[in-house]
PDB file of C-alpha atoms in Angstrom:
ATOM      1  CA  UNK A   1       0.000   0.000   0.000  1.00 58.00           C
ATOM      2  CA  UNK A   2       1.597   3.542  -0.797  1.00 84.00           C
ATOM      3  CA  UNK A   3       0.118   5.289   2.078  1.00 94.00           C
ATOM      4  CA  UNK A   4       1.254   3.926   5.201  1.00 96.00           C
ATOM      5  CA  UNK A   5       1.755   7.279   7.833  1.00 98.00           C
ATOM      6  CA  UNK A   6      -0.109  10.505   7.108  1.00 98.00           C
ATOM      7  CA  UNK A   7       0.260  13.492   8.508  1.00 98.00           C
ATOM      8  CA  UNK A   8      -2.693  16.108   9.072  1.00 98.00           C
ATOM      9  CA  UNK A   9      -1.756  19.488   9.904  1.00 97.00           C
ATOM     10  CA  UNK A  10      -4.676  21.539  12.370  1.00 96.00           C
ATOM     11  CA  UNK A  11      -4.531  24.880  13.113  1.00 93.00           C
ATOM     12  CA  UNK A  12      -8.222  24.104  15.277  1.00 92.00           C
ATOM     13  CA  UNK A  13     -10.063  26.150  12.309  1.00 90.00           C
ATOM     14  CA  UNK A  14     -13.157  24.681  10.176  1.00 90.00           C
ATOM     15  CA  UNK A  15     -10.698  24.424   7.353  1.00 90.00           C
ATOM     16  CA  UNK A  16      -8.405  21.971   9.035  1.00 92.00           C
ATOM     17  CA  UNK A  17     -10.950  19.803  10.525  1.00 92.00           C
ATOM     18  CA  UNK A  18     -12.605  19.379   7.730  1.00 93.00           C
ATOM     19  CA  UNK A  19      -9.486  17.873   6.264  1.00 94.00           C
ATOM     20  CA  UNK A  20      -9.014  15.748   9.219  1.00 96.00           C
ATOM     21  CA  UNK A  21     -11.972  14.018   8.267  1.00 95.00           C
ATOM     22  CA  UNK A  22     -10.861  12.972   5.313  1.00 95.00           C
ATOM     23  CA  UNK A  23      -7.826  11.800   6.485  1.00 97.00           C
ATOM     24  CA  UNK A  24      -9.511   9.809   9.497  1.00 97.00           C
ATOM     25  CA  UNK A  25     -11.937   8.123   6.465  1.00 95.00           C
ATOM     26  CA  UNK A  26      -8.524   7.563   3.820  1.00 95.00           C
ATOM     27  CA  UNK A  27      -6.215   6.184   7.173  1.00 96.00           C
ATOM     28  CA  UNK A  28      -9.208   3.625   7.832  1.00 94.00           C
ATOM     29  CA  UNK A  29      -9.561   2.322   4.523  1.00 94.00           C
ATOM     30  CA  UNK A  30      -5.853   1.996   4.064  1.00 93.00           C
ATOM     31  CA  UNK A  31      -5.151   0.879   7.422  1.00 94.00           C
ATOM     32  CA  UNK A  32      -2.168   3.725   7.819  1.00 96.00           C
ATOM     33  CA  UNK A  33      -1.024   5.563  11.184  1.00 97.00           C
ATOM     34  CA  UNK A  34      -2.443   9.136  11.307  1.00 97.00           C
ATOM     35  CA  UNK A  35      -0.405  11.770  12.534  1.00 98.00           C
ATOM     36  CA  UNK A  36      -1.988  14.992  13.679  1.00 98.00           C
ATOM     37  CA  UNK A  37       0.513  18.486  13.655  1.00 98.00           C
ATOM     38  CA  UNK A  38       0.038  21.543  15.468  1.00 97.00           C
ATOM     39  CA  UNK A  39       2.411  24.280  14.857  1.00 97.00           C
ATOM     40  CA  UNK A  40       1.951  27.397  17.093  1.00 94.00           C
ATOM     41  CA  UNK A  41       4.690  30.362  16.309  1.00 88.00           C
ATOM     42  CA  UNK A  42       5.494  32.923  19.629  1.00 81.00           C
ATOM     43  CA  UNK A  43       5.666  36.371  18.849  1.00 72.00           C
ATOM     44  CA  UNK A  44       8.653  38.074  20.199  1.00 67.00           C
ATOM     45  CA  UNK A  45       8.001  42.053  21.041  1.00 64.00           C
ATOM     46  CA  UNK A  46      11.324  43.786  21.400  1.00 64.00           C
ATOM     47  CA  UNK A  47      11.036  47.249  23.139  1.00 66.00           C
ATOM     48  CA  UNK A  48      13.780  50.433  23.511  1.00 72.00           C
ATOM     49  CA  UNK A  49      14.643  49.619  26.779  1.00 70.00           C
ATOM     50  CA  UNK A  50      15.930  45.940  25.366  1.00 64.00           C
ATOM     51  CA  UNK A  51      13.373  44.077  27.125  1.00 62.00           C
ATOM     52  CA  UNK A  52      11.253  41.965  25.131  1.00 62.00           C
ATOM     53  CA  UNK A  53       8.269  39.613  25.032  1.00 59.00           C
ATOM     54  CA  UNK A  54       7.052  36.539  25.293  1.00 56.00           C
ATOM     55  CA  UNK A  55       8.872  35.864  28.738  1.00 65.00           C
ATOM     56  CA  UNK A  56       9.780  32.040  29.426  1.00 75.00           C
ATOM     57  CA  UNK A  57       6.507  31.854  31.501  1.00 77.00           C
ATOM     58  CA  UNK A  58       4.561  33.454  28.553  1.00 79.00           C
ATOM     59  CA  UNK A  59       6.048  31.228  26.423  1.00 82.00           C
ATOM     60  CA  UNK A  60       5.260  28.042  28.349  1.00 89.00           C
ATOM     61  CA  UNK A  61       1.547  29.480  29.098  1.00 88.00           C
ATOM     62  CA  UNK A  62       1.005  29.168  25.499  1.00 89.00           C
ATOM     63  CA  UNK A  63       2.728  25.893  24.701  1.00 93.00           C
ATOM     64  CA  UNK A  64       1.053  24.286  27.212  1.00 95.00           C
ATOM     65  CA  UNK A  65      -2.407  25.441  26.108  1.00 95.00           C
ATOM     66  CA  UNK A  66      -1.587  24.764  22.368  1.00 95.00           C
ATOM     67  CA  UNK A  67      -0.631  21.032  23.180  1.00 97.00           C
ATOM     68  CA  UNK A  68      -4.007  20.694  25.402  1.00 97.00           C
ATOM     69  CA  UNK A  69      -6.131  21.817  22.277  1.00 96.00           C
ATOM     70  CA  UNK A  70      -3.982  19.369  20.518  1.00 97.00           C
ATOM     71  CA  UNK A  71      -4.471  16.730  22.924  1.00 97.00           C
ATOM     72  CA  UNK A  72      -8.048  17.276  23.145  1.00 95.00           C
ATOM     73  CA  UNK A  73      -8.736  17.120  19.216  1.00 94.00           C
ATOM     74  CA  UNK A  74      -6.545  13.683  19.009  1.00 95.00           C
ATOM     75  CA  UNK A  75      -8.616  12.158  21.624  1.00 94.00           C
ATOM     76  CA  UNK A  76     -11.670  13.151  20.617  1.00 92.00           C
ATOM     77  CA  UNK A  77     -10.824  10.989  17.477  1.00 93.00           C
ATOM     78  CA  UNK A  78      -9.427   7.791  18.631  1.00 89.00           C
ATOM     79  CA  UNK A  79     -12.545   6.063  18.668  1.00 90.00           C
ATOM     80  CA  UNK A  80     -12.567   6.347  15.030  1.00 91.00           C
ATOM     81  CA  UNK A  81     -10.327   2.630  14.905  1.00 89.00           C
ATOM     82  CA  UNK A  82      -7.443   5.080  13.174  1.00 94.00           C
ATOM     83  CA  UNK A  83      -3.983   4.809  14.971  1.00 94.00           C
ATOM     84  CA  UNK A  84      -3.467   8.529  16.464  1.00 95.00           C
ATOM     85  CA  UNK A  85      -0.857  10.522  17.590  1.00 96.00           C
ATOM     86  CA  UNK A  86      -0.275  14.216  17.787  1.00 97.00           C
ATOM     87  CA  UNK A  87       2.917  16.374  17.288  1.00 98.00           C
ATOM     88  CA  UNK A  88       3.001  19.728  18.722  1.00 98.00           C
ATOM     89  CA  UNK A  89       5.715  22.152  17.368  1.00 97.00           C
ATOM     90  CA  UNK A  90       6.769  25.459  17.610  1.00 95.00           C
ATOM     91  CA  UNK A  91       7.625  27.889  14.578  1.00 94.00           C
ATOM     92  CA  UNK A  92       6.725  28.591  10.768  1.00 93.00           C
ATOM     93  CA  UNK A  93       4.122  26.002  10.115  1.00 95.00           C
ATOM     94  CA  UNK A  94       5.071  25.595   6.630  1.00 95.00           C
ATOM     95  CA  UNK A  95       8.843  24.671   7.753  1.00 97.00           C
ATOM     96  CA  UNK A  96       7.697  22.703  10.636  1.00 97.00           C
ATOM     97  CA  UNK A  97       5.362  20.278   8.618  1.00 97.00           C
ATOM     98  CA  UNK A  98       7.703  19.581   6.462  1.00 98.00           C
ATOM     99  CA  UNK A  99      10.128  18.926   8.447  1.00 98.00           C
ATOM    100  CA  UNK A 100       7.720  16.716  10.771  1.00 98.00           C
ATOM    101  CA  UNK A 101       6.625  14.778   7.703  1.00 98.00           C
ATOM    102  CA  UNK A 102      10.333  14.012   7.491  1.00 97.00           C
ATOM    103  CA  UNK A 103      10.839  12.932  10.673  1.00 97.00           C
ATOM    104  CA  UNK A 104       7.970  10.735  11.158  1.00 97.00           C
ATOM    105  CA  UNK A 105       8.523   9.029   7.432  1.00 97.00           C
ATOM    106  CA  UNK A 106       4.805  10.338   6.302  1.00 98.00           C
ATOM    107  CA  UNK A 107       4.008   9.052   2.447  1.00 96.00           C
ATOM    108  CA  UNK A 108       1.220  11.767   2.520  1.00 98.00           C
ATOM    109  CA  UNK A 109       0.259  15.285   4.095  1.00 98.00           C
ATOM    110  CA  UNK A 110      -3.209  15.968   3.983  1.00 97.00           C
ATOM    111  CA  UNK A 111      -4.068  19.760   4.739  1.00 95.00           C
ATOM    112  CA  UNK A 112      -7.007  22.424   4.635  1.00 91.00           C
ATOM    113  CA  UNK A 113      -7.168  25.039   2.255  1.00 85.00           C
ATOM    114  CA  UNK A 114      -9.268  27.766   2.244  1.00 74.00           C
ATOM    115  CA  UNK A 115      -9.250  27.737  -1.614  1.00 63.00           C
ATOM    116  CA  UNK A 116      -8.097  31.599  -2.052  1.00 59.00           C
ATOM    117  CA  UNK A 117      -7.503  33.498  -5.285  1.00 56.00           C
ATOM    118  CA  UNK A 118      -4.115  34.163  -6.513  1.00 60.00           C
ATOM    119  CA  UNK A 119      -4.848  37.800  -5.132  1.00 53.00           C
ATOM    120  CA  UNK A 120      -5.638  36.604  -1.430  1.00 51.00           C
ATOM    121  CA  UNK A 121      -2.677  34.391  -1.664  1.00 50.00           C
ATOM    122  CA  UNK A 122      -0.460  37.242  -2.636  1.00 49.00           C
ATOM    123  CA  UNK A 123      -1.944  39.311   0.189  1.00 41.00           C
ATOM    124  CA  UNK A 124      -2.427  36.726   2.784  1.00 43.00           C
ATOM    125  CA  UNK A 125       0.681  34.163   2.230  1.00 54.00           C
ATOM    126  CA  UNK A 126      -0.996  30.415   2.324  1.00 85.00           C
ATOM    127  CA  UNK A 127       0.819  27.737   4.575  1.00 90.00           C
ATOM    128  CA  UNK A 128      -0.933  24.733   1.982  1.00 89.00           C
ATOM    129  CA  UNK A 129       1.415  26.679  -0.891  1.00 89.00           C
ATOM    130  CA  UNK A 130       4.029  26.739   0.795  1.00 92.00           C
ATOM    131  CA  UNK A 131       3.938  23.001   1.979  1.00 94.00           C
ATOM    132  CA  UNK A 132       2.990  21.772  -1.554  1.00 92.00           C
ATOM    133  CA  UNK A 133       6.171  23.447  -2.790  1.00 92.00           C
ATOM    134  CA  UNK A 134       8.655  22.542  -0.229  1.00 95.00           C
ATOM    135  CA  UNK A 135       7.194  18.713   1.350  1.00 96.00           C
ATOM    136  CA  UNK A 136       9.301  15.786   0.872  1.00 95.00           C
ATOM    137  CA  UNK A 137       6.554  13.792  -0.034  1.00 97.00           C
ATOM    138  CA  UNK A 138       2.593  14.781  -1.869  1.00 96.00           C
ATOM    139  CA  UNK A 139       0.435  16.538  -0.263  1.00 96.00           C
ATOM    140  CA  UNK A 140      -3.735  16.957  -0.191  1.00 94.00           C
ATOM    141  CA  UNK A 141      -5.089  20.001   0.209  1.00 92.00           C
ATOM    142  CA  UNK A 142      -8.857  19.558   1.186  1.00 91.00           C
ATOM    143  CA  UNK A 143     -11.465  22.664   0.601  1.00 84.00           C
ATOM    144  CA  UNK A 144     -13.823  23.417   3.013  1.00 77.00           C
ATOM    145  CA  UNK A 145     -17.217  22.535   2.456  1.00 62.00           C
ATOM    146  CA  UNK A 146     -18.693  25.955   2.117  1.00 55.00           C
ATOM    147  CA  UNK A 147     -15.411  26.350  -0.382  1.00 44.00           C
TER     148      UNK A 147
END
């Protein structure tokens, strides 16, 4: 079977669960592993004085709460007969699913997409570009249903 491990990005928005859902249904009919990413980036504020933001505590207030959600959305899937896990990383998400589909040997990313135009992609940046172009292995992007 060519699709043994796949990896789902979630960012916990309509667009991502939607795509989880897909890849839930795909893992159980090709009896693969699902792996489920959450990449959360920290935003550093630098002020005149040299003191800057997010302190360590900061920092660890919101890892901590990103890998609950993350915890929380994995195990509120496991009765689905899929093999779970869930990844939680910190930085550019594009970079960091990548390089977790790497790690983890993943035949296939399957992401959301909100399905923009050229123009909001230009304006807006899109993580699912950025992923198709740079993964090591394909990738699924999965519209929304409203899309």
């Amino acid at each position: 079977m060519p699709f043994q491990k796949i990896l789902v990005p979630i960012d916990f928005e309509e667009t991502s669960e939607h795509a989880l859902e897909h890849a839930i249904e795909l893992a159980a009919k090709l009896g693969a592993a699902l792996t489920v990413v959450h990449v959360y980036n920290l935003i550093v504020y630098s002020f005149p004085d040299g003191s800057y933001l997010p302190a360590s505590e900061i920092a660890e207030n919101v890892r901590q709460a990103a890998q609950r959600r993350l915890d929380t959305a994995v195990e509120a899937q496991r009765a689905r007969g899929v093999r779970l896990d869930g990844v939680l990383r910190e930085g550019r998400s594009a970079d960091e699913i990548c390089k977790t589909a790497a790690e983890i040997s993943a035949d296939l990313i399957v992401m959301g997409t909100h399905g923009r135009s050229p123009i909001g992609r230009v304006l807006l940046g899109s993580v699912a570009t950025a992923v198709v172009r740079h993964a090591p292995v394909p990738v699924m992007t999965v519209r929304t249903k409203a899309a």
